[in-house]
mmCIF file of C-alpha atoms in Angstrom:
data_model
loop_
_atom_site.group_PDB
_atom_site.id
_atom_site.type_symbol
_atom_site.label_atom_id
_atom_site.label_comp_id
_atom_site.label_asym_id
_atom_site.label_seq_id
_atom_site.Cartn_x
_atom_site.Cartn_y
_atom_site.Cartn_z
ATOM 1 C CA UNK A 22 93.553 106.176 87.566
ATOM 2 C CA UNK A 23 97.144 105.293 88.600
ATOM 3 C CA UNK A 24 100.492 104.778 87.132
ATOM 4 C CA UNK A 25 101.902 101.160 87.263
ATOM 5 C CA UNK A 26 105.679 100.820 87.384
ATOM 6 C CA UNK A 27 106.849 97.358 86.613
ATOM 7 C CA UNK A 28 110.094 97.194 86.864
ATOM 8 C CA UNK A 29 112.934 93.849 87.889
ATOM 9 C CA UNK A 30 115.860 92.281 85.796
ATOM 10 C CA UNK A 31 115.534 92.140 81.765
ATOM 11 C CA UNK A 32 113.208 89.220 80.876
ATOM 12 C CA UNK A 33 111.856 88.795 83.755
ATOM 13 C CA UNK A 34 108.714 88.500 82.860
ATOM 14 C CA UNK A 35 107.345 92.299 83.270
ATOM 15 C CA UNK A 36 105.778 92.257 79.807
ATOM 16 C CA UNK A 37 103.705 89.107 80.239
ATOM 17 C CA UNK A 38 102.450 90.372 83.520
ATOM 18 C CA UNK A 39 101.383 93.568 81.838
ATOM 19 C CA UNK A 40 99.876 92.338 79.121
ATOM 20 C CA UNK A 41 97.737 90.305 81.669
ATOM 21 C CA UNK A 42 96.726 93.455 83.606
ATOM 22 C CA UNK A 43 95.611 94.966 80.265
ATOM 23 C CA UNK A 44 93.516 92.112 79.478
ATOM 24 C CA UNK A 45 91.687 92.172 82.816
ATOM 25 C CA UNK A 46 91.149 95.722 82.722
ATOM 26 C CA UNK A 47 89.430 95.187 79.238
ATOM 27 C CA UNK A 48 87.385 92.725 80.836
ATOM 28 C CA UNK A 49 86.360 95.464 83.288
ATOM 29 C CA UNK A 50 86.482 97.866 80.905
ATOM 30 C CA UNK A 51 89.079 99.821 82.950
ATOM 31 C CA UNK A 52 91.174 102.186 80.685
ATOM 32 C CA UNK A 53 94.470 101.047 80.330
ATOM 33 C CA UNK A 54 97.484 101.752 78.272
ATOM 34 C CA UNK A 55 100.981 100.067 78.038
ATOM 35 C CA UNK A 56 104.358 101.823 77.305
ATOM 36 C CA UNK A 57 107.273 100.218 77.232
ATOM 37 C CA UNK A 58 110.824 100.226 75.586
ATOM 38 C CA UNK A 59 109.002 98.412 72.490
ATOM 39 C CA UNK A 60 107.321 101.807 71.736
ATOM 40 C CA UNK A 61 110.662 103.217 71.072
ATOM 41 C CA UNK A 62 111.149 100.703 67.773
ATOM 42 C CA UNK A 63 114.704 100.030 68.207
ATOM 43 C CA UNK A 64 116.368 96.627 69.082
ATOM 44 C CA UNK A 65 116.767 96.438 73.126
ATOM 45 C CA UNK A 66 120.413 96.175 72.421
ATOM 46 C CA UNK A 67 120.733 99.761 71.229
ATOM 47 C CA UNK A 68 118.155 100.923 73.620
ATOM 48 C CA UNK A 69 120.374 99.781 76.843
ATOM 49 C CA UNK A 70 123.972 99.945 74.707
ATOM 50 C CA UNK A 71 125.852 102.670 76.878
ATOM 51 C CA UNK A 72 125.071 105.019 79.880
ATOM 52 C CA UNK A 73 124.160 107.681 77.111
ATOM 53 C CA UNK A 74 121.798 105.386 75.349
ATOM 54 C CA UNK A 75 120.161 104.324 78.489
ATOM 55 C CA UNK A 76 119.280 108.037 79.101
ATOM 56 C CA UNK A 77 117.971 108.893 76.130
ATOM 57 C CA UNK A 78 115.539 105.964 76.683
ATOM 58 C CA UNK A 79 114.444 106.442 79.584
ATOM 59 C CA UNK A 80 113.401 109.840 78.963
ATOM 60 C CA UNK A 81 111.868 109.106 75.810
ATOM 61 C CA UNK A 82 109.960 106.300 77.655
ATOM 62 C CA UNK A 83 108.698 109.271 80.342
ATOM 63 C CA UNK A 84 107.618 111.383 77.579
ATOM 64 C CA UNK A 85 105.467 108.375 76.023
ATOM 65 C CA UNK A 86 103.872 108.146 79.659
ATOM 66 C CA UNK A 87 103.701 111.927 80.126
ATOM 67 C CA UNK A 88 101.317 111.942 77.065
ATOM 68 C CA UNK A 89 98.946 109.804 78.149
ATOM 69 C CA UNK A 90 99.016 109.643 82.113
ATOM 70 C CA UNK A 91 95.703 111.435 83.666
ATOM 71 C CA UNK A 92 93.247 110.479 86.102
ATOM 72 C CA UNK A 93 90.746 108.578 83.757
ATOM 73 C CA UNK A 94 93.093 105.630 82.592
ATOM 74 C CA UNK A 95 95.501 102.872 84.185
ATOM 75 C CA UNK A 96 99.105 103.533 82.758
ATOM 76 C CA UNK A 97 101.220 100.731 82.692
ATOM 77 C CA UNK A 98 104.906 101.414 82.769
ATOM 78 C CA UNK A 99 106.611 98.233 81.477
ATOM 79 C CA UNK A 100 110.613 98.522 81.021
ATOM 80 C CA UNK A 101 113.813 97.645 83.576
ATOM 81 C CA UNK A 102 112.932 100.621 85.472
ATOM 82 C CA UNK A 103 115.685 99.208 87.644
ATOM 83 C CA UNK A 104 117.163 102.739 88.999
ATOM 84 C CA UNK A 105 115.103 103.809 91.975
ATOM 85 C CA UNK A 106 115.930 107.501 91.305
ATOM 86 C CA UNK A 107 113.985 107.410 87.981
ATOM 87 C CA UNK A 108 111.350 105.453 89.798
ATOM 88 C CA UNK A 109 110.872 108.373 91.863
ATOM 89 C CA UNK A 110 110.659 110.767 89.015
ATOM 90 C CA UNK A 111 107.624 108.206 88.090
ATOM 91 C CA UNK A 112 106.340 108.521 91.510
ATOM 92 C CA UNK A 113 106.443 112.933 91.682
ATOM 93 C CA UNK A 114 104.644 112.382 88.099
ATOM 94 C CA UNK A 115 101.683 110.380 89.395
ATOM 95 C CA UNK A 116 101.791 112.842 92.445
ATOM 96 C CA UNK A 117 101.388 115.784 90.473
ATOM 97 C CA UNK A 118 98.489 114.406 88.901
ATOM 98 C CA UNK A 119 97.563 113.638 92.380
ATOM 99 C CA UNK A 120 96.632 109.754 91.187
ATOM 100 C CA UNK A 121 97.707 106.176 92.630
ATOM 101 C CA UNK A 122 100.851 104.644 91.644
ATOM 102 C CA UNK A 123 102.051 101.395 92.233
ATOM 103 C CA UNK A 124 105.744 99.351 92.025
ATOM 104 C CA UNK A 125 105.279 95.792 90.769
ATOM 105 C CA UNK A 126 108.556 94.103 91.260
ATOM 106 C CA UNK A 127 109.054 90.880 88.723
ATOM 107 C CA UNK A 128 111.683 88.636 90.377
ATOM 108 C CA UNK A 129 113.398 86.240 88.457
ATOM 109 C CA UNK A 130 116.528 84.354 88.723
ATOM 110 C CA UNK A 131 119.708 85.240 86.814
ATOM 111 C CA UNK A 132 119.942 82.023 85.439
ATOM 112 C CA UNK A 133 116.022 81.854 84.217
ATOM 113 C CA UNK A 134 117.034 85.292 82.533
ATOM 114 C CA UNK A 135 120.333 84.260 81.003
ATOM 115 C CA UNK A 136 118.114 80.727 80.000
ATOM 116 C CA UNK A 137 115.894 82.836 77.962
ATOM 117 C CA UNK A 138 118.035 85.788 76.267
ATOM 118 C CA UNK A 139 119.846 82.378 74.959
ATOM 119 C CA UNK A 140 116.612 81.054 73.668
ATOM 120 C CA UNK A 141 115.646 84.366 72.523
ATOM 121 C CA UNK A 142 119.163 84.731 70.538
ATOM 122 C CA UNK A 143 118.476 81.000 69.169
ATOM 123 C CA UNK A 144 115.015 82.158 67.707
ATOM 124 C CA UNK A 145 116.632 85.474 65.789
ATOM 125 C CA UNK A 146 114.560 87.502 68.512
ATOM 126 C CA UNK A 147 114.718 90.648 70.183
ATOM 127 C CA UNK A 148 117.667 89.542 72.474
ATOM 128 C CA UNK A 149 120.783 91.480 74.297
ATOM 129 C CA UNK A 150 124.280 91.221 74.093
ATOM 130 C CA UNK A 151 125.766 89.046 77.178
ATOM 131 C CA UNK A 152 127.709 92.443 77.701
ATOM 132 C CA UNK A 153 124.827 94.378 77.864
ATOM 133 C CA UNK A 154 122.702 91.980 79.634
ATOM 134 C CA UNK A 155 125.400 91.220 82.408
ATOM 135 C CA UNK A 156 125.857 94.802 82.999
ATOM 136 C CA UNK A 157 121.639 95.271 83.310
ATOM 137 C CA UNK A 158 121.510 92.806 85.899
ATOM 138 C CA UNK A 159 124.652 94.201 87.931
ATOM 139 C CA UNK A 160 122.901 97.605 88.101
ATOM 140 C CA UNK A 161 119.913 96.665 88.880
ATOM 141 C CA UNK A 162 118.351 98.422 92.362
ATOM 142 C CA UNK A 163 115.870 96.625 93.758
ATOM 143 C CA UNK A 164 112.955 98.536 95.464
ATOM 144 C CA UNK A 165 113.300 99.592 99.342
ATOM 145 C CA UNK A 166 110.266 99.091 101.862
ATOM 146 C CA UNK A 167 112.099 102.241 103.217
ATOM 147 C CA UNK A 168 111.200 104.152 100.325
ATOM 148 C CA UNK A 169 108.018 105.573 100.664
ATOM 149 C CA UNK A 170 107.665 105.785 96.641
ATOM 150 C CA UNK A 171 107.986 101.881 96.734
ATOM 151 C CA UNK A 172 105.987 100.811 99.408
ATOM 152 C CA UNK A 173 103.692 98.454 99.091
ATOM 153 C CA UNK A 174 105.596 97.132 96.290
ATOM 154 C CA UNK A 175 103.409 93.863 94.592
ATOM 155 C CA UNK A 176 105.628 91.140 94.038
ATOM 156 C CA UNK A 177 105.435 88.760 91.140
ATOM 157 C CA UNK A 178 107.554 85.420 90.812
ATOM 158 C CA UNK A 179 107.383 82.192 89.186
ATOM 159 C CA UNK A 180 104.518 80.397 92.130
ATOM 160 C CA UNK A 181 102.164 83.959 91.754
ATOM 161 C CA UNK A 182 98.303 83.823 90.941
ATOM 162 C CA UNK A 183 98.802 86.596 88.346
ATOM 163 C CA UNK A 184 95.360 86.697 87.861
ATOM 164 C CA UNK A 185 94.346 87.020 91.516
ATOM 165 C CA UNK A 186 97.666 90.057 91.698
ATOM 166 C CA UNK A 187 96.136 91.706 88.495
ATOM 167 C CA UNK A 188 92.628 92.054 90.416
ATOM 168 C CA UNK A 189 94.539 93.132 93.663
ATOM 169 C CA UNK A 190 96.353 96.212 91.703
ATOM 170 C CA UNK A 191 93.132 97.207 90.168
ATOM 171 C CA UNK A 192 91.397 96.855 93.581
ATOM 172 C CA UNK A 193 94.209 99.277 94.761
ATOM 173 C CA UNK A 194 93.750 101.989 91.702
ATOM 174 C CA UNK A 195 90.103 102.321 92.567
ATOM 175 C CA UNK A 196 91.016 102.979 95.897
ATOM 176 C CA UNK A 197 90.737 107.192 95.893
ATOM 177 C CA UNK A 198 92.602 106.822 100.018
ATOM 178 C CA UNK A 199 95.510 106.000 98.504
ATOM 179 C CA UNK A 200 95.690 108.534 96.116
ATOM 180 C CA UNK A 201 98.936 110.509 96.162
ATOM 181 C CA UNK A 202 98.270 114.353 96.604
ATOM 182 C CA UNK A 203 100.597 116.971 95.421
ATOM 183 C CA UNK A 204 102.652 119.001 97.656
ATOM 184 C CA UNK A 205 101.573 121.518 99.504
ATOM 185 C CA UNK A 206 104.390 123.933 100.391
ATOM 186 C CA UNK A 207 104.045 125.532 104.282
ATOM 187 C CA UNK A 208 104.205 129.418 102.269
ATOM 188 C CA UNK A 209 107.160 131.588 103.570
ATOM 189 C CA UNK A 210 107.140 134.297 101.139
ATOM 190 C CA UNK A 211 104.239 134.411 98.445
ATOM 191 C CA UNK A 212 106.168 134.362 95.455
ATOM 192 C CA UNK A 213 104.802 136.033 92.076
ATOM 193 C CA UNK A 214 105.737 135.747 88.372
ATOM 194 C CA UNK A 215 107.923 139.003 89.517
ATOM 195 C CA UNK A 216 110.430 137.815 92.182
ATOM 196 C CA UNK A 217 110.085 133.874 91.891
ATOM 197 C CA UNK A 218 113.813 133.741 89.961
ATOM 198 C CA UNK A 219 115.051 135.898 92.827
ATOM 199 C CA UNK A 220 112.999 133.772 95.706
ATOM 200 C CA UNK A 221 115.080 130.514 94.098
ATOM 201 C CA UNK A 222 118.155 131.897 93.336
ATOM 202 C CA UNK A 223 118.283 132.487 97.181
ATOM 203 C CA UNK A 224 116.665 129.144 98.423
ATOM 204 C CA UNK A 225 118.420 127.040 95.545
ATOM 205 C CA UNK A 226 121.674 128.943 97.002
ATOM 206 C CA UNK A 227 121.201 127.857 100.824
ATOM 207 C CA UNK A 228 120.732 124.712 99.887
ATOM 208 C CA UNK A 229 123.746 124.219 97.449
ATOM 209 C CA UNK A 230 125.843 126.041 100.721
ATOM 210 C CA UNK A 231 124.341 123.776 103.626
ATOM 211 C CA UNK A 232 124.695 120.165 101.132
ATOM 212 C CA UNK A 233 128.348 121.279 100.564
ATOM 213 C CA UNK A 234 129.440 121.702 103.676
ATOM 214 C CA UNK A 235 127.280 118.600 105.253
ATOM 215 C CA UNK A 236 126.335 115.954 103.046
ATOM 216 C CA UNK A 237 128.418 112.515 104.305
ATOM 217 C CA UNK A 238 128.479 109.735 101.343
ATOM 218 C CA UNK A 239 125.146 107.549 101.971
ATOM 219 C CA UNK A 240 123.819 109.533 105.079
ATOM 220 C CA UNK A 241 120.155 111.077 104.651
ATOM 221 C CA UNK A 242 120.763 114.894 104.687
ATOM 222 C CA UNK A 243 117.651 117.017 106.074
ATOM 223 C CA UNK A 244 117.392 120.419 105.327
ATOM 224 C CA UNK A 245 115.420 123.226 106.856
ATOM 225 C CA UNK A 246 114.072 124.166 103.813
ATOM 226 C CA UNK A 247 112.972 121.047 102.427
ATOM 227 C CA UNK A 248 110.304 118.542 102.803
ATOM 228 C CA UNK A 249 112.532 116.066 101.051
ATOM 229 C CA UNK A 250 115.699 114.634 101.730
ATOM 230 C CA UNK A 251 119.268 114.930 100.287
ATOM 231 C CA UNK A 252 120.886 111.980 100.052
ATOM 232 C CA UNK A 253 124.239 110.496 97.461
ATOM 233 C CA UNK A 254 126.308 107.928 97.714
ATOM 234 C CA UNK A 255 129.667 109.761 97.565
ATOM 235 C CA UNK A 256 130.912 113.142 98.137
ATOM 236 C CA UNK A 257 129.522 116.342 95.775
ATOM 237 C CA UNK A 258 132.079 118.580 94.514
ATOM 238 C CA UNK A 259 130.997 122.367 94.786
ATOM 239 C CA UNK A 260 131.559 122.542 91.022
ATOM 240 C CA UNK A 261 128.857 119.774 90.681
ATOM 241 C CA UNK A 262 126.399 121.094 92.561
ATOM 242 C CA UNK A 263 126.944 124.520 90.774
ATOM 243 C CA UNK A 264 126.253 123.001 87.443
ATOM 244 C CA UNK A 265 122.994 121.231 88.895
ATOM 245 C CA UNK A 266 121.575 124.567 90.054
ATOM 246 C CA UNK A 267 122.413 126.518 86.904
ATOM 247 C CA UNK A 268 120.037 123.616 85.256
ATOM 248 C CA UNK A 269 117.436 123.898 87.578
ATOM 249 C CA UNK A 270 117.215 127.757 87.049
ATOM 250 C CA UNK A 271 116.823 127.015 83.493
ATOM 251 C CA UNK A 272 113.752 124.889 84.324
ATOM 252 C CA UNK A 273 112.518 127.436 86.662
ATOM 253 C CA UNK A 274 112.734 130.057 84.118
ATOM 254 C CA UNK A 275 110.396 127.769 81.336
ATOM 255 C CA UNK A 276 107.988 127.026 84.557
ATOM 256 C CA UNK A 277 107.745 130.261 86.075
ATOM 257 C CA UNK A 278 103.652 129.537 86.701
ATOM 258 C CA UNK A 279 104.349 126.322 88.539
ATOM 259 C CA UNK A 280 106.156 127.593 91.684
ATOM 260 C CA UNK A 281 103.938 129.729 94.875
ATOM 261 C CA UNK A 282 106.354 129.614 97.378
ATOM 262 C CA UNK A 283 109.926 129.127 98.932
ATOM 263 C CA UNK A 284 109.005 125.806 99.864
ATOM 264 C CA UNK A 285 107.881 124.633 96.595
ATOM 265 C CA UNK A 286 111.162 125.676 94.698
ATOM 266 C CA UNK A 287 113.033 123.973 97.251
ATOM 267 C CA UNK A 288 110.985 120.647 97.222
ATOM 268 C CA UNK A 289 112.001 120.554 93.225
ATOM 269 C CA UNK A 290 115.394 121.371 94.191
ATOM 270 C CA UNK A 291 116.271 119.044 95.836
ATOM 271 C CA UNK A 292 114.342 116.159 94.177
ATOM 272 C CA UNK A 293 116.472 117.751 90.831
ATOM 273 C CA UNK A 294 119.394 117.159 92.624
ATOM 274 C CA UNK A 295 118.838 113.688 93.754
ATOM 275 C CA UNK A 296 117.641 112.812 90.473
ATOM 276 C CA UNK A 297 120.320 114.731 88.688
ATOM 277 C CA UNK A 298 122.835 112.703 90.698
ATOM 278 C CA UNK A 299 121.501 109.143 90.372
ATOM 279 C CA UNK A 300 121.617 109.469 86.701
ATOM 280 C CA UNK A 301 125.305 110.459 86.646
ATOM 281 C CA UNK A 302 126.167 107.485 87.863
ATOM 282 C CA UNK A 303 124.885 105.427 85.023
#
């Protein structure tokens, strides 16, 4: 069964919507399990505070779905969510596990949002600073029909059957066609336990070279040894993408099992270094 990513501006609604997708999967008896930033037991304040704070929850969040995310239950994602470069990370997760995943985007306005922070804040609830709230909503990146990991996106606003979209998600879990698979990687070079730090220092080195001297600010970047694309919004400094390689062979080095080809290493490249990148700039 699939992961569901909710994601649209704070209190917008994503955690009544999920709660109604658990209760119709009970009704099925569907497996289903909800994590969201209430798991983490900390005001959502703190949680969303600073751009160090907001990292630290989100990756605490993806270790809480990490634990619990196979092919036998429905995982619902419910937080902001509202940076598309971790909502990929969510997407290669469900992919590994080659399972559905889904994006349900909660739309509200800013004003229905502001409306019930205020309300929250008048009941001594779990509310956010106007700061932090204002900030939330500025940064918020709403999902792309372009984007392959967020299409079909299922929409949910204030006029939505949420009972009718709850049985149309579930529908689409069951559905084994849309099942993401993992990649496949078009072998090169076999690479063993032996030479695979050699294989990516190599690949992981082309790549860093051709990005350097090509990458344009906002313009998709397709390289010949990647299925995936390289894409930022601004220039990357050679000392930058130095330091994002030097992380990535630590990972390789803890994963050596993981990797059978060229193609594979350079896949994970690159989506390290367009995840590594998004993040920097919160």
């Amino acid at each position: 069964m699939p992961l569901i990513v909710l994601c649209g501006y704070p209190l917008s609604g994503k955690t009544t919507f999920a709660r109604k997708l658990e209760s119709i999967c009970e009704q099925k008896k569907v497996a289903c399990f909800s994590k969201s930033d209430g798991d983490l037991n900390e005001p959502r304040d703190l949680l969303y505070r600073d751009s160090k704070a907001e990292k630290t929850t989100r990756a605490r969040l993806r270790t809480e779905i990490e634990r619990v995310l196979d092919k036998e239950s429905l995982v619902i994602c419910d937080s902001l969510n509202y940076i598309k470069g971790y909502r990929y990370e969510l997407f290669c997760l469900a992919r590994s596990l080659n399972t559905q995943y889904a994006l349900v985007f909660c739309i509200s306005s800013r004003e229905q949002v502001m409306q019930r922070n205020y309300l929250l804040k008048q009941e001594n609830g779990d509310y956010y600073s106007d700061e932090v709230l204002r900030g939330l909503m500025e940064r918020f990146e709403p999902p792309l029909s372009e984007n392959r990991w967020e299409r079909p996106p299922f929409v949910v606003d204030e006029n939505t059957d949420v009972d009718r979209e709850c049985e149309q998600i579930i529908s689409f879990c069951k559905d084994a066609k849309v099942a993401l698979r993992a990649v496949i990687a078009t072998k090169k070079l076999p690479v063993t336990a032996n030479n695979i730090l050699e294989q990516a220092e190599k690949v992981t080195q082309r790549i860093e070279t051709q990005i350097f001297e090509r990458c344009e600010p906002y313009i998709p970047l397709q390289l010949a040894e990647s299925s995936h694309v390289f894409q930022s919004s601004r220039k990357v400094t050679l000392a930058e993408l130095r330091k994002i390689r030097r992380s990535f062979m630590r990972v390789i080095q803890k994963n050596l099992s993981s990797y059978h080809s060229e193609r594979e290493i350079a896949d994970s490249f690159v989506e390290y270094l367009n995840t590594q990148l998004q993040q920097a700039r919160h």
